[in-house]
Amino acid sequence: MENLSRLFAKWYDFFMSPLEKRKFNRIRKELLSKATGNVLELGAGTGINFPFYEGVEKVIAIEPNQHMIERSLSKLKQSVVPIEMVQASAEELPFEADTFDTVVATLVFCTIPNPEKAILEMKRVCKSEGKILLFEHVKMENRFLSTLQNWLTPVWKKVCDGCCLNRDTMNLLKNYHISITKVQKYYSDLFILVEAVNKKKI
């Protein structure tokens, strides 16, 4: 597993490059332009978001995979805002409640082993009425395609560092009372961009 994790980190940017250059960079830039104040990024990976942060006070970027952290260091130099890397998991955030004005997650909820716990942690550390900005790939609505995702996921998880093709992230957010203000879908509905507000009291 350690070797697979290292290989995944090494080749992640290479294999994602066609999508990033074609559309994802624009999506990331648009999404991150909405971030304000003190920002927490969940699962920063190879740091692909770092060059897109502007006009925020500081970014704390967490990532559990040490190999990914090592890959992200070169992109830290491209950032125009202060960014601090912390090795931690989204399920156990080492921060006080109500610390962050914005929480960002891009292509990460598919890989979190316990997404329910991660959402609760995200809500805890984000201030009331704080922003939650997500870009994720999710389970598709089309029955045939979603069945294909279910079928492929067990093998895909082993190869791609735990990534679940069939993660129903939208319903998870709704179940935990994330107040969604905007949703945009890409590549049919395989990828979604979500802008939301953290409601502490329902």
PDB file of C-alpha atoms in Angstrom, residues 16-107:
ATOM      1  CA  MET A  16      -4.766  14.874 -14.349  1.00  0.00           C
ATOM      2  CA  SER A  17      -2.975  17.358 -16.605  1.00  0.00           C
ATOM      3  CA  PRO A  18      -5.310  17.004 -19.639  1.00  0.00           C
ATOM      4  CA  LEU A  19      -8.406  17.712 -17.525  1.00  0.00           C
ATOM      5  CA  GLU A  20      -6.705  20.478 -15.579  1.00  0.00           C
ATOM      6  CA  LYS A  21      -5.559  22.314 -18.703  1.00  0.00           C
ATOM      7  CA  ARG A  22      -8.859  21.839 -20.531  1.00  0.00           C
ATOM      8  CA  LYS A  23     -11.305  22.932 -17.845  1.00  0.00           C
ATOM      9  CA  PHE A  24     -10.391  22.243 -14.224  1.00  0.00           C
ATOM     10  CA  ASN A  25      -7.952  25.133 -13.822  1.00  0.00           C
ATOM     11  CA  ARG A  26     -10.698  27.583 -14.778  1.00  0.00           C
ATOM     12  CA  ILE A  27     -13.141  25.907 -12.385  1.00  0.00           C
ATOM     13  CA  ARG A  28     -10.621  26.000  -9.530  1.00  0.00           C
ATOM     14  CA  LYS A  29      -9.791  29.652 -10.156  1.00  0.00           C
ATOM     15  CA  GLU A  30     -13.476  30.624 -10.206  1.00  0.00           C
ATOM     16  CA  LEU A  31     -14.242  28.657  -7.034  1.00  0.00           C
ATOM     17  CA  LEU A  32     -11.241  29.887  -5.049  1.00  0.00           C
ATOM     18  CA  SER A  33     -11.956  33.504  -5.956  1.00  0.00           C
ATOM     19  CA  LYS A  34     -14.892  33.178  -3.530  1.00  0.00           C
ATOM     20  CA  ALA A  35     -12.639  32.260  -0.577  1.00  0.00           C
ATOM     21  CA  THR A  36     -12.161  34.928   2.096  1.00  0.00           C
ATOM     22  CA  GLY A  37     -10.390  35.393   5.441  1.00  0.00           C
ATOM     23  CA  ASN A  38      -8.678  32.436   7.076  1.00  0.00           C
ATOM     24  CA  VAL A  39      -9.024  29.399   4.825  1.00  0.00           C
ATOM     25  CA  LEU A  40      -8.821  25.672   5.522  1.00  0.00           C
ATOM     26  CA  GLU A  41      -8.202  23.407   2.541  1.00  0.00           C
ATOM     27  CA  LEU A  42      -9.035  19.748   3.058  1.00  0.00           C
ATOM     28  CA  GLY A  43      -6.878  17.206   1.249  1.00  0.00           C
ATOM     29  CA  ALA A  44      -4.582  19.641  -0.546  1.00  0.00           C
ATOM     30  CA  GLY A  45      -2.860  16.800  -2.432  1.00  0.00           C
ATOM     31  CA  THR A  46      -0.060  18.044  -4.667  1.00  0.00           C
ATOM     32  CA  GLY A  47      -1.009  21.672  -3.988  1.00  0.00           C
ATOM     33  CA  ILE A  48      -2.683  22.275  -7.317  1.00  0.00           C
ATOM     34  CA  ASN A  49      -4.957  24.950  -5.790  1.00  0.00           C
ATOM     35  CA  PHE A  50      -2.129  26.972  -4.233  1.00  0.00           C
ATOM     36  CA  PRO A  51      -1.442  29.325  -7.176  1.00  0.00           C
ATOM     37  CA  PHE A  52      -5.153  30.236  -7.396  1.00  0.00           C
ATOM     38  CA  TYR A  53      -5.581  31.733  -3.921  1.00  0.00           C
ATOM     39  CA  GLU A  54      -5.801  35.533  -3.894  1.00  0.00           C
ATOM     40  CA  GLY A  55      -7.166  38.062  -1.425  1.00  0.00           C
ATOM     41  CA  VAL A  56      -7.294  35.734   1.591  1.00  0.00           C
ATOM     42  CA  GLU A  57      -5.437  36.200   4.867  1.00  0.00           C
ATOM     43  CA  LYS A  58      -3.927  32.735   5.162  1.00  0.00           C
ATOM     44  CA  VAL A  59      -4.473  29.152   4.034  1.00  0.00           C
ATOM     45  CA  ILE A  60      -3.990  26.112   6.242  1.00  0.00           C
ATOM     46  CA  ALA A  61      -3.790  23.110   3.916  1.00  0.00           C
ATOM     47  CA  ILE A  62      -4.144  19.641   5.398  1.00  0.00           C
ATOM     48  CA  GLU A  63      -3.091  16.432   3.682  1.00  0.00           C
ATOM     49  CA  PRO A  64      -2.709  12.951   5.251  1.00  0.00           C
ATOM     50  CA  ASN A  65      -0.408  11.545   2.534  1.00  0.00           C
ATOM     51  CA  GLN A  66       3.220  12.505   3.162  1.00  0.00           C
ATOM     52  CA  HIS A  67       4.122  11.756  -0.456  1.00  0.00           C
ATOM     53  CA  MET A  68       1.511  14.268  -1.611  1.00  0.00           C
ATOM     54  CA  ILE A  69       2.883  16.862   0.806  1.00  0.00           C
ATOM     55  CA  GLU A  70       6.373  16.420  -0.648  1.00  0.00           C
ATOM     56  CA  ARG A  71       4.952  16.935  -4.153  1.00  0.00           C
ATOM     57  CA  SER A  72       3.147  20.106  -3.069  1.00  0.00           C
ATOM     58  CA  LEU A  73       6.244  21.999  -1.915  1.00  0.00           C
ATOM     59  CA  SER A  74       7.113  23.335  -5.368  1.00  0.00           C
ATOM     60  CA  LYS A  75       3.631  24.843  -5.733  1.00  0.00           C
ATOM     61  CA  LEU A  76       3.956  26.634  -2.391  1.00  0.00           C
ATOM     62  CA  LYS A  77       6.472  28.892  -4.138  1.00  0.00           C
ATOM     63  CA  GLN A  78       3.827  29.896  -6.689  1.00  0.00           C
ATOM     64  CA  SER A  79       1.386  31.154  -4.064  1.00  0.00           C
ATOM     65  CA  VAL A  80       0.852  34.861  -3.450  1.00  0.00           C
ATOM     66  CA  VAL A  81      -0.720  34.250  -0.004  1.00  0.00           C
ATOM     67  CA  PRO A  82       0.710  32.544   3.111  1.00  0.00           C
ATOM     68  CA  ILE A  83       0.072  28.790   3.047  1.00  0.00           C
ATOM     69  CA  GLU A  84       0.921  26.351   5.822  1.00  0.00           C
ATOM     70  CA  MET A  85       0.900  22.595   5.211  1.00  0.00           C
ATOM     71  CA  VAL A  86      -0.283  20.322   8.040  1.00  0.00           C
ATOM     72  CA  GLN A  87      -0.256  16.529   7.913  1.00  0.00           C
ATOM     73  CA  ALA A  88      -3.687  15.555   9.219  1.00  0.00           C
ATOM     74  CA  SER A  89      -6.880  13.790   8.184  1.00  0.00           C
ATOM     75  CA  ALA A  90     -10.203  15.479   7.487  1.00  0.00           C
ATOM     76  CA  GLU A  91     -11.885  13.226  10.055  1.00  0.00           C
ATOM     77  CA  GLU A  92      -9.717  14.548  12.913  1.00  0.00           C
ATOM     78  CA  LEU A  93      -8.914  18.197  12.338  1.00  0.00           C
ATOM     79  CA  PRO A  94      -6.392  19.596  14.859  1.00  0.00           C
ATOM     80  CA  PHE A  95      -8.117  22.982  15.121  1.00  0.00           C
ATOM     81  CA  GLU A  96     -10.449  24.762  17.524  1.00  0.00           C
ATOM     82  CA  ALA A  97     -14.118  25.232  16.663  1.00  0.00           C
ATOM     83  CA  ASP A  98     -15.067  28.327  14.654  1.00  0.00           C
ATOM     84  CA  THR A  99     -11.520  28.922  13.405  1.00  0.00           C
ATOM     85  CA  PHE A 100     -11.985  29.367   9.648  1.00  0.00           C
ATOM     86  CA  ASP A 101     -13.952  31.777   7.484  1.00  0.00           C
ATOM     87  CA  THR A 102     -13.817  29.445   4.467  1.00  0.00           C
ATOM     88  CA  VAL A 103     -13.354  25.702   4.006  1.00  0.00           C
ATOM     89  CA  VAL A 104     -12.265  24.399   0.598  1.00  0.00           C
ATOM     90  CA  ALA A 105     -12.254  20.832  -0.716  1.00  0.00           C
ATOM     91  CA  THR A 106     -11.526  19.890  -4.323  1.00  0.00           C
ATOM     92  CA  LEU A 107     -11.624  16.286  -5.528  1.00  0.00           C
TER      93      LEU A 107
END
